[in-house]
Structures are given as C-alpha cells and as structure tokens.
JSON list of C-alpha atoms in Angstrom, two decimals:
[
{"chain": "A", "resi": 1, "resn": "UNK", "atom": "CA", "xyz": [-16.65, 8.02, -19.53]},
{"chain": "A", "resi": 2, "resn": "UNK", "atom": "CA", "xyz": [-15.17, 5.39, -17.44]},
{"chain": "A", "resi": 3, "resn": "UNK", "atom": "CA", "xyz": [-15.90, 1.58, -18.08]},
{"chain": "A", "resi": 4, "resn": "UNK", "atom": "CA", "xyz": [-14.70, -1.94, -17.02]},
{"chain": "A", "resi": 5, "resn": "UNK", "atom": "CA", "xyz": [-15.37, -4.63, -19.28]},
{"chain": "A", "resi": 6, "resn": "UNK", "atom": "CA", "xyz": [-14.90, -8.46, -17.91]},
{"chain": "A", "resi": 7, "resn": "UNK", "atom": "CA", "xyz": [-16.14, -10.42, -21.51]},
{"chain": "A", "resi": 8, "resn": "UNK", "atom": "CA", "xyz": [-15.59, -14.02, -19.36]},
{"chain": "A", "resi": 9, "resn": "UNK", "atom": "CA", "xyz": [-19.57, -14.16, -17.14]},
{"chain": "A", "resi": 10, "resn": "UNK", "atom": "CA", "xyz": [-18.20, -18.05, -16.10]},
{"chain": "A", "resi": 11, "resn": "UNK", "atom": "CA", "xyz": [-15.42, -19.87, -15.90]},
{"chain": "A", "resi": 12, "resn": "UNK", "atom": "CA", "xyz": [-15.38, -23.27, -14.99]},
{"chain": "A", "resi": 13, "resn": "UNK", "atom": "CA", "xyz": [-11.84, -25.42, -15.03]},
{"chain": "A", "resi": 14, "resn": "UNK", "atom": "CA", "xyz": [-10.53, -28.35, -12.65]},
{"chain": "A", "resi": 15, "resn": "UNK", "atom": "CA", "xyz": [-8.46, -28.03, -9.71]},
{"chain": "A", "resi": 16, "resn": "UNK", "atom": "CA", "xyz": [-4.61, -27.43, -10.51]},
{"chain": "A", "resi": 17, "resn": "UNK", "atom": "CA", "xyz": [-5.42, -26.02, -13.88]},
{"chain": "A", "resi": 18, "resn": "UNK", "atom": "CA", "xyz": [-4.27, -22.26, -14.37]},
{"chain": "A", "resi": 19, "resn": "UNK", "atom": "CA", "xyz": [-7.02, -19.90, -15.21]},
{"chain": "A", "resi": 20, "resn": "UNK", "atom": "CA", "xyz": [-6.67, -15.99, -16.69]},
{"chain": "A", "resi": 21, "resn": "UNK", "atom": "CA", "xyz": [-8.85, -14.11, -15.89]},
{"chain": "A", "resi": 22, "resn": "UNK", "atom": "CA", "xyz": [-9.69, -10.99, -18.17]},
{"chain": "A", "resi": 23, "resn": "UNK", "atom": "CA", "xyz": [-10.14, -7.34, -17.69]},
{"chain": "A", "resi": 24, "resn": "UNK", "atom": "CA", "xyz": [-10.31, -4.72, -20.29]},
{"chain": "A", "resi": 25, "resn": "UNK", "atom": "CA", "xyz": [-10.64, -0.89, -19.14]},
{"chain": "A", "resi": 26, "resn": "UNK", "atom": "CA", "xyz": [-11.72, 2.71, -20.58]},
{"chain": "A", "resi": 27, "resn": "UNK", "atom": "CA", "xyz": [-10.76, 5.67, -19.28]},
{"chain": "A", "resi": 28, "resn": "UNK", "atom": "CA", "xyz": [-9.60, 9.70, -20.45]},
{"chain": "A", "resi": 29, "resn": "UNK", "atom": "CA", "xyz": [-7.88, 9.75, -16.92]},
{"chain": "A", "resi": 30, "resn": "UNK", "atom": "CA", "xyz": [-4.18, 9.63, -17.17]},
{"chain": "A", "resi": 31, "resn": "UNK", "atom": "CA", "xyz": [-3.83, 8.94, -13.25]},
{"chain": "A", "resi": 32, "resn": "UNK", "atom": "CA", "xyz": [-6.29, 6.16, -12.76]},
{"chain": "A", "resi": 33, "resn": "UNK", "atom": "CA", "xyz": [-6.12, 2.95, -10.27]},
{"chain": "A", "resi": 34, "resn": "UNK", "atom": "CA", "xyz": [-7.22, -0.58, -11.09]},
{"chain": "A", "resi": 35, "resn": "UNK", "atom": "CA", "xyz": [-8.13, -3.06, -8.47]},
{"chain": "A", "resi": 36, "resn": "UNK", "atom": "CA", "xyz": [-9.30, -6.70, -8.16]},
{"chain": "A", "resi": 37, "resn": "UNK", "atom": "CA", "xyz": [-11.70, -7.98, -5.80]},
{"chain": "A", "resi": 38, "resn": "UNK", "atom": "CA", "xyz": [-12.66, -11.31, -5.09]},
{"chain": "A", "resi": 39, "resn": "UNK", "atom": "CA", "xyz": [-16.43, -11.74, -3.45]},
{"chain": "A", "resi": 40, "resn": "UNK", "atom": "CA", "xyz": [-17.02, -15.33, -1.82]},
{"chain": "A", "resi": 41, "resn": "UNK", "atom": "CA", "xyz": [-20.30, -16.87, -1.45]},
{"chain": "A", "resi": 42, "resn": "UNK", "atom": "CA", "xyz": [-20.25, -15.29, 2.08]},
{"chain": "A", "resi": 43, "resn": "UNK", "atom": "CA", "xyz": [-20.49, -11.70, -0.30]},
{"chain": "A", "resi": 44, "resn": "UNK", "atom": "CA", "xyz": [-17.82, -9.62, 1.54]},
{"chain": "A", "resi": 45, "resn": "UNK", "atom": "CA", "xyz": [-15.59, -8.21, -1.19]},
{"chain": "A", "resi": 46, "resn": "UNK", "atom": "CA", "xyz": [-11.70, -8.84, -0.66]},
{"chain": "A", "resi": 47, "resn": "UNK", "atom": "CA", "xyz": [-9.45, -6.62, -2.13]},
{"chain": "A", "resi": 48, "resn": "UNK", "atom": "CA", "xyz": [-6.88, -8.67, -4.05]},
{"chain": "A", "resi": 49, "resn": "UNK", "atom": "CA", "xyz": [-4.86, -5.98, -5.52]},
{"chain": "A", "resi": 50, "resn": "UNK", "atom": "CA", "xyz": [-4.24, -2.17, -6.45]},
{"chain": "A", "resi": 51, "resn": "UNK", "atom": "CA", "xyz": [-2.00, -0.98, -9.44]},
{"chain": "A", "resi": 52, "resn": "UNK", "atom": "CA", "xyz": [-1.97, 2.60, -10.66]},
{"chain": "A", "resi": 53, "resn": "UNK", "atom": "CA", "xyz": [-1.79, 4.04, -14.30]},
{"chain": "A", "resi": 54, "resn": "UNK", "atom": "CA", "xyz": [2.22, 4.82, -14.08]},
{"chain": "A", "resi": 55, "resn": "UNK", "atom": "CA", "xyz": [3.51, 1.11, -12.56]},
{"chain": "A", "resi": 56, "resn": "UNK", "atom": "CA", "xyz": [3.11, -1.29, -15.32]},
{"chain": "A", "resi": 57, "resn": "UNK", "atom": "CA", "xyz": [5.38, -3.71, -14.00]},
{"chain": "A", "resi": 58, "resn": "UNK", "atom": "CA", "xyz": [3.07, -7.27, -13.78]},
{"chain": "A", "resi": 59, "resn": "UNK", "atom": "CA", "xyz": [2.59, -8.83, -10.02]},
{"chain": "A", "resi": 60, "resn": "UNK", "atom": "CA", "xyz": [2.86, -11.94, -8.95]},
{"chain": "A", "resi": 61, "resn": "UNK", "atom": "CA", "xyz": [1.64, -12.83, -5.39]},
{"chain": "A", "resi": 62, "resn": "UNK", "atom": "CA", "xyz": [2.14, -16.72, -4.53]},
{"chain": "A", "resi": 63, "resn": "UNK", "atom": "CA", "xyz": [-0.57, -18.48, -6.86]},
{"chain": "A", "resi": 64, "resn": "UNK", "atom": "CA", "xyz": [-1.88, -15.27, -8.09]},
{"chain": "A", "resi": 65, "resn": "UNK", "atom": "CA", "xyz": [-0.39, -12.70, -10.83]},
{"chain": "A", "resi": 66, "resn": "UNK", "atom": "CA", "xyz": [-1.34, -9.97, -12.43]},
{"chain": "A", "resi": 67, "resn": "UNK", "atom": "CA", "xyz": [-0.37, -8.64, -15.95]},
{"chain": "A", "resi": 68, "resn": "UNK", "atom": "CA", "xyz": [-0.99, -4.91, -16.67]},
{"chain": "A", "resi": 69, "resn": "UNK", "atom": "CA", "xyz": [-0.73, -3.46, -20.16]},
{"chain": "A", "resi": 70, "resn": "UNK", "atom": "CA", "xyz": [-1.66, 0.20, -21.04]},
{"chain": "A", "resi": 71, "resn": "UNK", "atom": "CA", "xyz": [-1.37, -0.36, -24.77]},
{"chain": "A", "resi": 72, "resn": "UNK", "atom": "CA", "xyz": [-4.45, -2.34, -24.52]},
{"chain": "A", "resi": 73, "resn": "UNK", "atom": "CA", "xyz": [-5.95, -1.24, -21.75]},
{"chain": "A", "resi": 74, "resn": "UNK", "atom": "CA", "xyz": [-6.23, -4.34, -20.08]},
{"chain": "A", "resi": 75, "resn": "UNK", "atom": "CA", "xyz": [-5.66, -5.40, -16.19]},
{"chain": "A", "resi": 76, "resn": "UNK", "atom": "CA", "xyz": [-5.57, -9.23, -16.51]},
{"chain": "A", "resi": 77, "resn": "UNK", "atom": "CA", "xyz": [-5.66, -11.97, -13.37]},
{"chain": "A", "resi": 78, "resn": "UNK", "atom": "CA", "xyz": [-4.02, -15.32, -13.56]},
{"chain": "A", "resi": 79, "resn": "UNK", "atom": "CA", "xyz": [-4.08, -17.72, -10.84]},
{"chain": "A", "resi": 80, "resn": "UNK", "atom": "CA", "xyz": [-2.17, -20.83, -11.29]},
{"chain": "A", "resi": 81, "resn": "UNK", "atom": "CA", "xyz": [-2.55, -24.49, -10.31]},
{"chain": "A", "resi": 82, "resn": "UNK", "atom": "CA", "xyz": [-6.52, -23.53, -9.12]},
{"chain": "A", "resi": 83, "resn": "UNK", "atom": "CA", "xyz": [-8.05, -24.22, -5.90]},
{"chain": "A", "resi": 84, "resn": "UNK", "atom": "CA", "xyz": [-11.14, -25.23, -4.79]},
{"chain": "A", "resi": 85, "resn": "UNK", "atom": "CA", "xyz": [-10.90, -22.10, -2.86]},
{"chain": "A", "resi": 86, "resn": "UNK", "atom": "CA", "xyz": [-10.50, -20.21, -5.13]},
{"chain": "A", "resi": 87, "resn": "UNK", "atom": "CA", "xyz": [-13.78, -20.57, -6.81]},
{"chain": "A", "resi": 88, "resn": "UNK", "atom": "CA", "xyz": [-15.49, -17.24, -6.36]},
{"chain": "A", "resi": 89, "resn": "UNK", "atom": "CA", "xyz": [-16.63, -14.04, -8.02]},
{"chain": "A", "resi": 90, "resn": "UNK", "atom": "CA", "xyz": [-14.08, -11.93, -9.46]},
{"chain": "A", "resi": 91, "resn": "UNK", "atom": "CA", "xyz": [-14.26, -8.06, -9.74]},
{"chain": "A", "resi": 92, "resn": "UNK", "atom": "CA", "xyz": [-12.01, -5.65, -11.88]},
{"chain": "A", "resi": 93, "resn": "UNK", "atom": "CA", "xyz": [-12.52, -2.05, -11.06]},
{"chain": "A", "resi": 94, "resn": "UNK", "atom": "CA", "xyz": [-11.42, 1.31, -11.95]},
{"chain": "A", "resi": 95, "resn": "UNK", "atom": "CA", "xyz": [-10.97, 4.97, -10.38]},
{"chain": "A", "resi": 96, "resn": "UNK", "atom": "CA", "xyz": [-9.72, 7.44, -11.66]},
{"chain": "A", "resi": 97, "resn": "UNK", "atom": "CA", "xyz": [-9.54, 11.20, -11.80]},
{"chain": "A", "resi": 98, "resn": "UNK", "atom": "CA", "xyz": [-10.12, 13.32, -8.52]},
{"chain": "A", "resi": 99, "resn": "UNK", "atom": "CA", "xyz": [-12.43, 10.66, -6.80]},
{"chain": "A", "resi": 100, "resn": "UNK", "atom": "CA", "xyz": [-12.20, 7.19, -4.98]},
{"chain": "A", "resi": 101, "resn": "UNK", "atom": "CA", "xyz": [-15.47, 6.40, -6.69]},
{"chain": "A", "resi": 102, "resn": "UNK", "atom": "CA", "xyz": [-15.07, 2.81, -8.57]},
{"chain": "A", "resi": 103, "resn": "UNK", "atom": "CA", "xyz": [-16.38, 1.65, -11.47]},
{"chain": "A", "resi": 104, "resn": "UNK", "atom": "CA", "xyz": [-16.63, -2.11, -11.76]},
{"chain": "A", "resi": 105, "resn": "UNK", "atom": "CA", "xyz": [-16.92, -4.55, -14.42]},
{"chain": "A", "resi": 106, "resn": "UNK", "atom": "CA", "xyz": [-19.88, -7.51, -13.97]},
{"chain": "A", "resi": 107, "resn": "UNK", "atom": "CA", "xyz": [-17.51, -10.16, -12.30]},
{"chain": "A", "resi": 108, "resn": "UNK", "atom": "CA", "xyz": [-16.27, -13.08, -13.36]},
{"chain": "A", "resi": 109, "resn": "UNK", "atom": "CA", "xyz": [-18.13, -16.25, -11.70]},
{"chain": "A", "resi": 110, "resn": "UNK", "atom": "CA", "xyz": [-14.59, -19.06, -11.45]},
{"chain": "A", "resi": 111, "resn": "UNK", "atom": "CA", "xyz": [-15.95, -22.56, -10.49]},
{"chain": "A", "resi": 112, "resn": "UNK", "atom": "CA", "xyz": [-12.87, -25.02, -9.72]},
{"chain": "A", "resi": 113, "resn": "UNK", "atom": "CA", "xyz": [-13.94, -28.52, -9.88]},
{"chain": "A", "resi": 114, "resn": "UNK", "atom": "CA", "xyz": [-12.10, -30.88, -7.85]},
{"chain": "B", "resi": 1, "resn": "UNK", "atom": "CA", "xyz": [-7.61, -4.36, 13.31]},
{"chain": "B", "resi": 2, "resn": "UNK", "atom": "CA", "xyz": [-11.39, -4.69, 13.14]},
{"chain": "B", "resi": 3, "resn": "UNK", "atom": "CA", "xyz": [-12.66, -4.58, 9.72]},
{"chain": "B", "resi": 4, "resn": "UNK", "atom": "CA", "xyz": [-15.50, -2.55, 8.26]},
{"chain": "B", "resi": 5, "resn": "UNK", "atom": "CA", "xyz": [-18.53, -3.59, 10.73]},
{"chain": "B", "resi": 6, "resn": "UNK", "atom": "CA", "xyz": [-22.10, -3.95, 8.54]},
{"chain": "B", "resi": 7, "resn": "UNK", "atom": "CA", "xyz": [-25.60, -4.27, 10.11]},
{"chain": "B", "resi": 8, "resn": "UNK", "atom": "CA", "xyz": [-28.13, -5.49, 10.10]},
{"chain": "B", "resi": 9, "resn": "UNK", "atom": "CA", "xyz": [-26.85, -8.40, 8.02]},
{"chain": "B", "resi": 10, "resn": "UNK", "atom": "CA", "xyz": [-29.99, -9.58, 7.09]},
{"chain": "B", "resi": 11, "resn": "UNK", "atom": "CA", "xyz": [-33.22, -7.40, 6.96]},
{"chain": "B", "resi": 12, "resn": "UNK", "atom": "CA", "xyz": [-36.53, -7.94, 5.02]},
{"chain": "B", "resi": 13, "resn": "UNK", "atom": "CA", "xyz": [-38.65, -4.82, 5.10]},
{"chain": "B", "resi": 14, "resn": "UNK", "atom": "CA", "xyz": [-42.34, -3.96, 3.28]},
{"chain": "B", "resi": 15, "resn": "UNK", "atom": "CA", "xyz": [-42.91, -2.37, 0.06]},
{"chain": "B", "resi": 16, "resn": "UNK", "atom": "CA", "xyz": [-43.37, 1.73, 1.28]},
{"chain": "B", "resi": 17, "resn": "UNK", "atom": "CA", "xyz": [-41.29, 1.21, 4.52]},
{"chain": "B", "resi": 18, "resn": "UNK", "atom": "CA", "xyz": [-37.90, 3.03, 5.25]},
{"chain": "B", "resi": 19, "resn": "UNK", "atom": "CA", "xyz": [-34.92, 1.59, 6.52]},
{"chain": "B", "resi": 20, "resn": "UNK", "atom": "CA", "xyz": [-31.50, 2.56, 7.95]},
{"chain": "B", "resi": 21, "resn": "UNK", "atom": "CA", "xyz": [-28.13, 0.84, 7.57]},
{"chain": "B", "resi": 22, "resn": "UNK", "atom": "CA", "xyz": [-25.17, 1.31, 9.37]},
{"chain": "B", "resi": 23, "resn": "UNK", "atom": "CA", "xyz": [-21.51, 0.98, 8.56]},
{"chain": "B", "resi": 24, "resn": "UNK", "atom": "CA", "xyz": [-18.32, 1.25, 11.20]},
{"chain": "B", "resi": 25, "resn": "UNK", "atom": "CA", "xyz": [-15.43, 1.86, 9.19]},
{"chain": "B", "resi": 26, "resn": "UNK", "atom": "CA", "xyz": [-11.60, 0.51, 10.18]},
{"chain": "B", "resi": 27, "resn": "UNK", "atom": "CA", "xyz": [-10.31, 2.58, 12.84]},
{"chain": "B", "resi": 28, "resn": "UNK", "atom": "CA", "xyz": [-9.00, 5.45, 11.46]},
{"chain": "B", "resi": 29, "resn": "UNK", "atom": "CA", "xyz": [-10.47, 5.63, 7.97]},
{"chain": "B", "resi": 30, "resn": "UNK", "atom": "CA", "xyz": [-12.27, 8.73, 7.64]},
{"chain": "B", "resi": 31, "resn": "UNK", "atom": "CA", "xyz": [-14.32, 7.92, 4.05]},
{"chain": "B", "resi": 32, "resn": "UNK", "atom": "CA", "xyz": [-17.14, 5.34, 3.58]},
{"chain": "B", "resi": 33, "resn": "UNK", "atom": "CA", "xyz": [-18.71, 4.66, 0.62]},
{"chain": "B", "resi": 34, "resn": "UNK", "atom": "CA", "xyz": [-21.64, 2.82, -0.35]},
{"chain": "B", "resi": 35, "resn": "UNK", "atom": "CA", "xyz": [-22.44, 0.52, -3.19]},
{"chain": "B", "resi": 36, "resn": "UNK", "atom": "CA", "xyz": [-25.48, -1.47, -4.04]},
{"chain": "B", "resi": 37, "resn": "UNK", "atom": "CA", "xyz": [-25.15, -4.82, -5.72]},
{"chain": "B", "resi": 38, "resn": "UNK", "atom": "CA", "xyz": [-27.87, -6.20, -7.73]},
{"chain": "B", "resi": 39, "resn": "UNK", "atom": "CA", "xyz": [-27.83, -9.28, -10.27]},
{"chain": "B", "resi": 40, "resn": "UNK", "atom": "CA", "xyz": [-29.06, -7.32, -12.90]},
{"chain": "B", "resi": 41, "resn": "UNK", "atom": "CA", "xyz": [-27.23, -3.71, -12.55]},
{"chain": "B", "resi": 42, "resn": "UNK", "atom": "CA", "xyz": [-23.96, -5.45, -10.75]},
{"chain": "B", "resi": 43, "resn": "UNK", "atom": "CA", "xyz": [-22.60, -3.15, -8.36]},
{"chain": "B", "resi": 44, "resn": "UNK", "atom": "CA", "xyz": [-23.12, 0.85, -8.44]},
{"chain": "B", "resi": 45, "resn": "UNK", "atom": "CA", "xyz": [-21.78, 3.56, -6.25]},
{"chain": "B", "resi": 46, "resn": "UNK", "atom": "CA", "xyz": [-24.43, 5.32, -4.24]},
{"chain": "B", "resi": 47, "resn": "UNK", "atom": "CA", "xyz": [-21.95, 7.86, -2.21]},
{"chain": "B", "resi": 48, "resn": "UNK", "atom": "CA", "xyz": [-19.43, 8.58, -0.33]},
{"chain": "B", "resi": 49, "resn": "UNK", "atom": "CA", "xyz": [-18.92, 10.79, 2.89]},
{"chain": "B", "resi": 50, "resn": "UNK", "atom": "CA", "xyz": [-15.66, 11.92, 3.75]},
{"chain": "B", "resi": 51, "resn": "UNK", "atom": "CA", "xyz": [-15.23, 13.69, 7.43]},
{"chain": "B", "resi": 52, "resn": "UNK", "atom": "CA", "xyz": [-18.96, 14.08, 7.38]},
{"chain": "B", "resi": 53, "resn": "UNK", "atom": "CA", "xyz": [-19.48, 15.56, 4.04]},
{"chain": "B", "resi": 54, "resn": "UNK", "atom": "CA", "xyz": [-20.91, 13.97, 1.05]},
{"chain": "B", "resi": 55, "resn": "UNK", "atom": "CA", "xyz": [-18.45, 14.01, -1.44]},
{"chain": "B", "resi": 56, "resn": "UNK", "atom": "CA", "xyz": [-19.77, 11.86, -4.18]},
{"chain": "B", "resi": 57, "resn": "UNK", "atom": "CA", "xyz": [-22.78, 10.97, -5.70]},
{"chain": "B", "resi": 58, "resn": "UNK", "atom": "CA", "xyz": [-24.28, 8.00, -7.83]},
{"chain": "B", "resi": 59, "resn": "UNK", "atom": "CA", "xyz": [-26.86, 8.22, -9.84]},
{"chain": "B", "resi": 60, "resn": "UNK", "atom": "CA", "xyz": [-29.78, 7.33, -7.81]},
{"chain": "B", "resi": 61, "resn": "UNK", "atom": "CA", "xyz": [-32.98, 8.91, -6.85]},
{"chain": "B", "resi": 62, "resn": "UNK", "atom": "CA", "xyz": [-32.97, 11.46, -3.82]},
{"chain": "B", "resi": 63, "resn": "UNK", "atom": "CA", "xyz": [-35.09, 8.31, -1.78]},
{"chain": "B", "resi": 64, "resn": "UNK", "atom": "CA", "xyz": [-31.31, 7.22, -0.94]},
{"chain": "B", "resi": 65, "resn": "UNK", "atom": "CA", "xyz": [-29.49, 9.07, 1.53]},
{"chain": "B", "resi": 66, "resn": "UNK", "atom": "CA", "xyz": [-26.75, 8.91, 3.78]},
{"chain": "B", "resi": 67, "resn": "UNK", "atom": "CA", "xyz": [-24.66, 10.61, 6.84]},
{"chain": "B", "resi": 68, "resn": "UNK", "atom": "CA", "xyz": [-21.47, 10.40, 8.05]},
{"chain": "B", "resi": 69, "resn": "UNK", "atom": "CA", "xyz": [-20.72, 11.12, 12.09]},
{"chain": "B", "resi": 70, "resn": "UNK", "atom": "CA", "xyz": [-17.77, 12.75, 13.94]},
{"chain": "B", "resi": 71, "resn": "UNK", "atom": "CA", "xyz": [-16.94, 8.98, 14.66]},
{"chain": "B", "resi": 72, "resn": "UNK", "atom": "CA", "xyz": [-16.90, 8.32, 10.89]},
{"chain": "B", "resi": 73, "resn": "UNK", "atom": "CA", "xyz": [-19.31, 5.62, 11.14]},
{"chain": "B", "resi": 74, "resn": "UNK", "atom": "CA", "xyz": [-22.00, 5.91, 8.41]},
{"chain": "B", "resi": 75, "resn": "UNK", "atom": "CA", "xyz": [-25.61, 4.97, 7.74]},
{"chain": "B", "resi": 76, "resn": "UNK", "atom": "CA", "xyz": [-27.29, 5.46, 4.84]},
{"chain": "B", "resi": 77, "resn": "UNK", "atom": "CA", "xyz": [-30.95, 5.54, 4.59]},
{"chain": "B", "resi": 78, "resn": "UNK", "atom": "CA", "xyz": [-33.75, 4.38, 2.07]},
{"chain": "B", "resi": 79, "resn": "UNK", "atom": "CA", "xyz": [-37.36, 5.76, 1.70]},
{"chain": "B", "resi": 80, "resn": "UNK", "atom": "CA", "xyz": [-40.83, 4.67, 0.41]},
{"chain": "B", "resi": 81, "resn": "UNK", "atom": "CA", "xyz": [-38.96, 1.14, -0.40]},
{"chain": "B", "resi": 82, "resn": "UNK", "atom": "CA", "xyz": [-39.91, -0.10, -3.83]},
{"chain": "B", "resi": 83, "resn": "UNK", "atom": "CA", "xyz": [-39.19, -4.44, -5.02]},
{"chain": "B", "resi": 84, "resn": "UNK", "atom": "CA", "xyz": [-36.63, -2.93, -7.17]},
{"chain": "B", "resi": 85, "resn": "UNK", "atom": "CA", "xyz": [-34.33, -1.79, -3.85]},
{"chain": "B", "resi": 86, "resn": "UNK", "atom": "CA", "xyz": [-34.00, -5.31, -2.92]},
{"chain": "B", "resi": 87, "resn": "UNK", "atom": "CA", "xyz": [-29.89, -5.78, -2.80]},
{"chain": "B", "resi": 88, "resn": "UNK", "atom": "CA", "xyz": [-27.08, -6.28, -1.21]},
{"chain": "B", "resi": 89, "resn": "UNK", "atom": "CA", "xyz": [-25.69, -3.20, -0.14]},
{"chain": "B", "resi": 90, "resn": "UNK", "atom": "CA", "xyz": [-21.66, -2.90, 0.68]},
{"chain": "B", "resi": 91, "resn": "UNK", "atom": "CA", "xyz": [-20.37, -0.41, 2.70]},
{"chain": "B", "resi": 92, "resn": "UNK", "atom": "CA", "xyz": [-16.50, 0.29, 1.72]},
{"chain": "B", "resi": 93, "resn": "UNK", "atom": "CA", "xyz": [-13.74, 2.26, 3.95]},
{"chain": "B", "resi": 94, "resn": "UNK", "atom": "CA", "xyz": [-10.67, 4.21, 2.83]},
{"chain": "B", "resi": 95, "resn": "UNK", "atom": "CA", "xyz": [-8.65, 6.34, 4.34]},
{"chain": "B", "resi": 96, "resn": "UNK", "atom": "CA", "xyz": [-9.78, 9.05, 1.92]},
{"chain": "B", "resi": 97, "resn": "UNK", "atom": "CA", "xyz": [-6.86, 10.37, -0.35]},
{"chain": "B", "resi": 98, "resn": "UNK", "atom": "CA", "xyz": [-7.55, 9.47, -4.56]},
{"chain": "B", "resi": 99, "resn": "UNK", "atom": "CA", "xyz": [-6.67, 5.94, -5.56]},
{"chain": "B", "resi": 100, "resn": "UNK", "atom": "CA", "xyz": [-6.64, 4.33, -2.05]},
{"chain": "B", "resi": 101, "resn": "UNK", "atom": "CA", "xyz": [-7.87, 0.99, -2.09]},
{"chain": "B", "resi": 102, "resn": "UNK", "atom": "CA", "xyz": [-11.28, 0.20, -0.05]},
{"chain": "B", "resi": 103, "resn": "UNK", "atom": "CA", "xyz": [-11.95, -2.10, 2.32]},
{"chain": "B", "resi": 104, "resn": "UNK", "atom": "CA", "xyz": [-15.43, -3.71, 2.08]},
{"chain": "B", "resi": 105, "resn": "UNK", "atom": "CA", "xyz": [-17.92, -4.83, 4.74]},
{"chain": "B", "resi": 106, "resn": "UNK", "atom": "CA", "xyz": [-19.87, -8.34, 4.47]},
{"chain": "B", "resi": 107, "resn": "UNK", "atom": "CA", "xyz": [-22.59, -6.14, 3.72]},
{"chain": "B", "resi": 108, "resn": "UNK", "atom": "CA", "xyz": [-26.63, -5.66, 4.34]},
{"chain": "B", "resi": 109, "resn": "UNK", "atom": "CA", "xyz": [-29.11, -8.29, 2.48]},
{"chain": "B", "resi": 110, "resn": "UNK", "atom": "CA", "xyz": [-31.71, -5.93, 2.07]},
{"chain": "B", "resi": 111, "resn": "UNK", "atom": "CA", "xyz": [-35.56, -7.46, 0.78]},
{"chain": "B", "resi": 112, "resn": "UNK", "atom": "CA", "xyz": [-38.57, -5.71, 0.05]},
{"chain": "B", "resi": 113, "resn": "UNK", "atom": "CA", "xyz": [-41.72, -7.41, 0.06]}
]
C-alpha cells in the first residue's frame, strides 16, 4: 500500500529563519513520483515540485530546495530565510505504479511570524 | 494559459439534495481528477476521467459520480447529500500520461445543511 507520512501538523518560526519541512514515503512501486504542493488560505493547491523514483539529485529553486533520499524514503522541503508569504499549508504526495492517482500526506500548517 | 476553471466556488445545499460541480481543465489536458478535502480525512481521490472514461476510482460510495465531455471539461455529481459531504472539493488537470504533475483548481466549498 502506498502512504505519505508528514510527522510536523505545525510549524511556526520567524521571518528569515530557514525551515525543513519533512516528508517520509511508502511505496512497493519502483517507478513512483513525489510532488509538493503548497495550498494558501485562498485553498487552490500550487504545485511546487515533481521528482521521480530514478532522479535523486536534491533541487534547489531560489529560496526553496528539496532533498530526496531513497534509502530512507524521505522527500524533504527546505525553504530558507522564510517569508511571510510563505506561510501556508504544505502537501507531500505520492503516485506511483500505472496511475496518476495521488496519495497525500496531512499537510504541514508553516506560520512565519514577522 | 487559463488555469483549471472551478464552479460554483461557493455553494451551500440541504441535507438530501443533489448537486453538480463543474471543472474546465487547461487547454489541452485531457484527464481531470477529483479530490475531496476534509479536516478530518485530509484530501482523498474520488476519480479520474481520462478522454471521457473513468479511469480511476476512490473509495467512496456510488452517491459520487462524475463525467467527462468531448471538451474534457468535467463535473462530478453528489446524491442524497449527507453533513458528512461538506468539503472542499479540488478538481486537478493533467495531461494524462503516469507521473505527470496536476494542476489544481481553487476548488468548490461545498456545505450541507
């Protein structure tokens, strides 16, 4: 069976601090894709980012980076120096196998504090 | 490019009533999916329709339903509405092939009274 675990329900930190957020993933799929979202108060989810089960190189767009390991099955999100912005719910989810279907985890609430 | 088009985006509807929902996918994209996000269950897959087929399936009782048109644009459909249905439900476009990323509508705040 398929499952996405995000342990973290809230995070709160001030602005400028860098934040991880964490993502830990189950799967018998050896082709499988992992994804963030990030869902605003406005509840539109926005895809942040797509890695599949053979690239394990890490990511690192502007603020945001990504570090994929497959030994522990874990997709985690950092964003450094926080924004007010950036507070939001975060989503880690999984597909895998022969369907687009996606399994997410519960979200990650981040509050940045100014 | 227009993104995935939700409506109503509010709609408050009576315990036993039906409602319909409608999703326009991006231009193009030829699967739509549908979730349902509640605070208690999070967010679970209803189905998806791909060139007007179903070709997934959550688990959730046969009072769901949906339909996908030539145009690709999607509604999905609820029956004999119980409290419990009250959610926000996402509509997601792809462009179909395994592992593409989806694109996600503002969605439908859905509450039954």
């Amino acid at each position: 069976a398929q499952k996405v675990t995000q342990a973290q329900t809230e995070i709160s930190v001030v602005e400028k601090e860098d934040v991880t957020l964490d993502c830990v993933y189950e799967t018998r799929d050896t082709t499988y894709y992992l994804f963030w979202y990030k869902q605003p108060p406005s509840g539109e989810l926005v895809f942040l980012i797509r890695r599949n089960s053979f690239d394990e190189q890490n990511e690192i767009s502007g603020r945001y980076s990504w570090n994929f390991q497959k030994s522990t099955s874990s997709f985690n999100f950092t964003i450094t120096a926080s924004q007010v912005v950036d507070s939001a719910v975060y989503f880690c989810a999984l597909s895998g196998g022969a369907t687009n279907k996606l399994i997410f985890g519960t979200g990650t609430l981040l509050a940045v504090q100014p | 490019k227009a993104g995935v088009t939700q409506t109503p985006r509010y709609l408050i509807k009576t315990r036993g009533q039906q409602v319909t929902l409608s999703c326009s996918p991006i231009s193009g994209h030829r699967s739509v999916s549908w979730y349902q996000q509640t605070p208690g269950q999070g967010l679970q897959f209803l189905f998806e329709y791909f060139s007007e087929t179903q070709r997934n399936k959550g688990n959730f009782p046969g009072r769901f339903s949906g339909r996908q048109f030539s145009n690709s644009r999607s509604e999905m459909n609820v029956s004999t509405l119980e409290l419990g249905d009250s959610a926000l439900y996402l509509c997601a476009s792809s462009a179909g092939r395994v592992g593409d990323g989806y694109t996600f509508g503002s969605g439908t705040r859905l509450t039954v009274v």
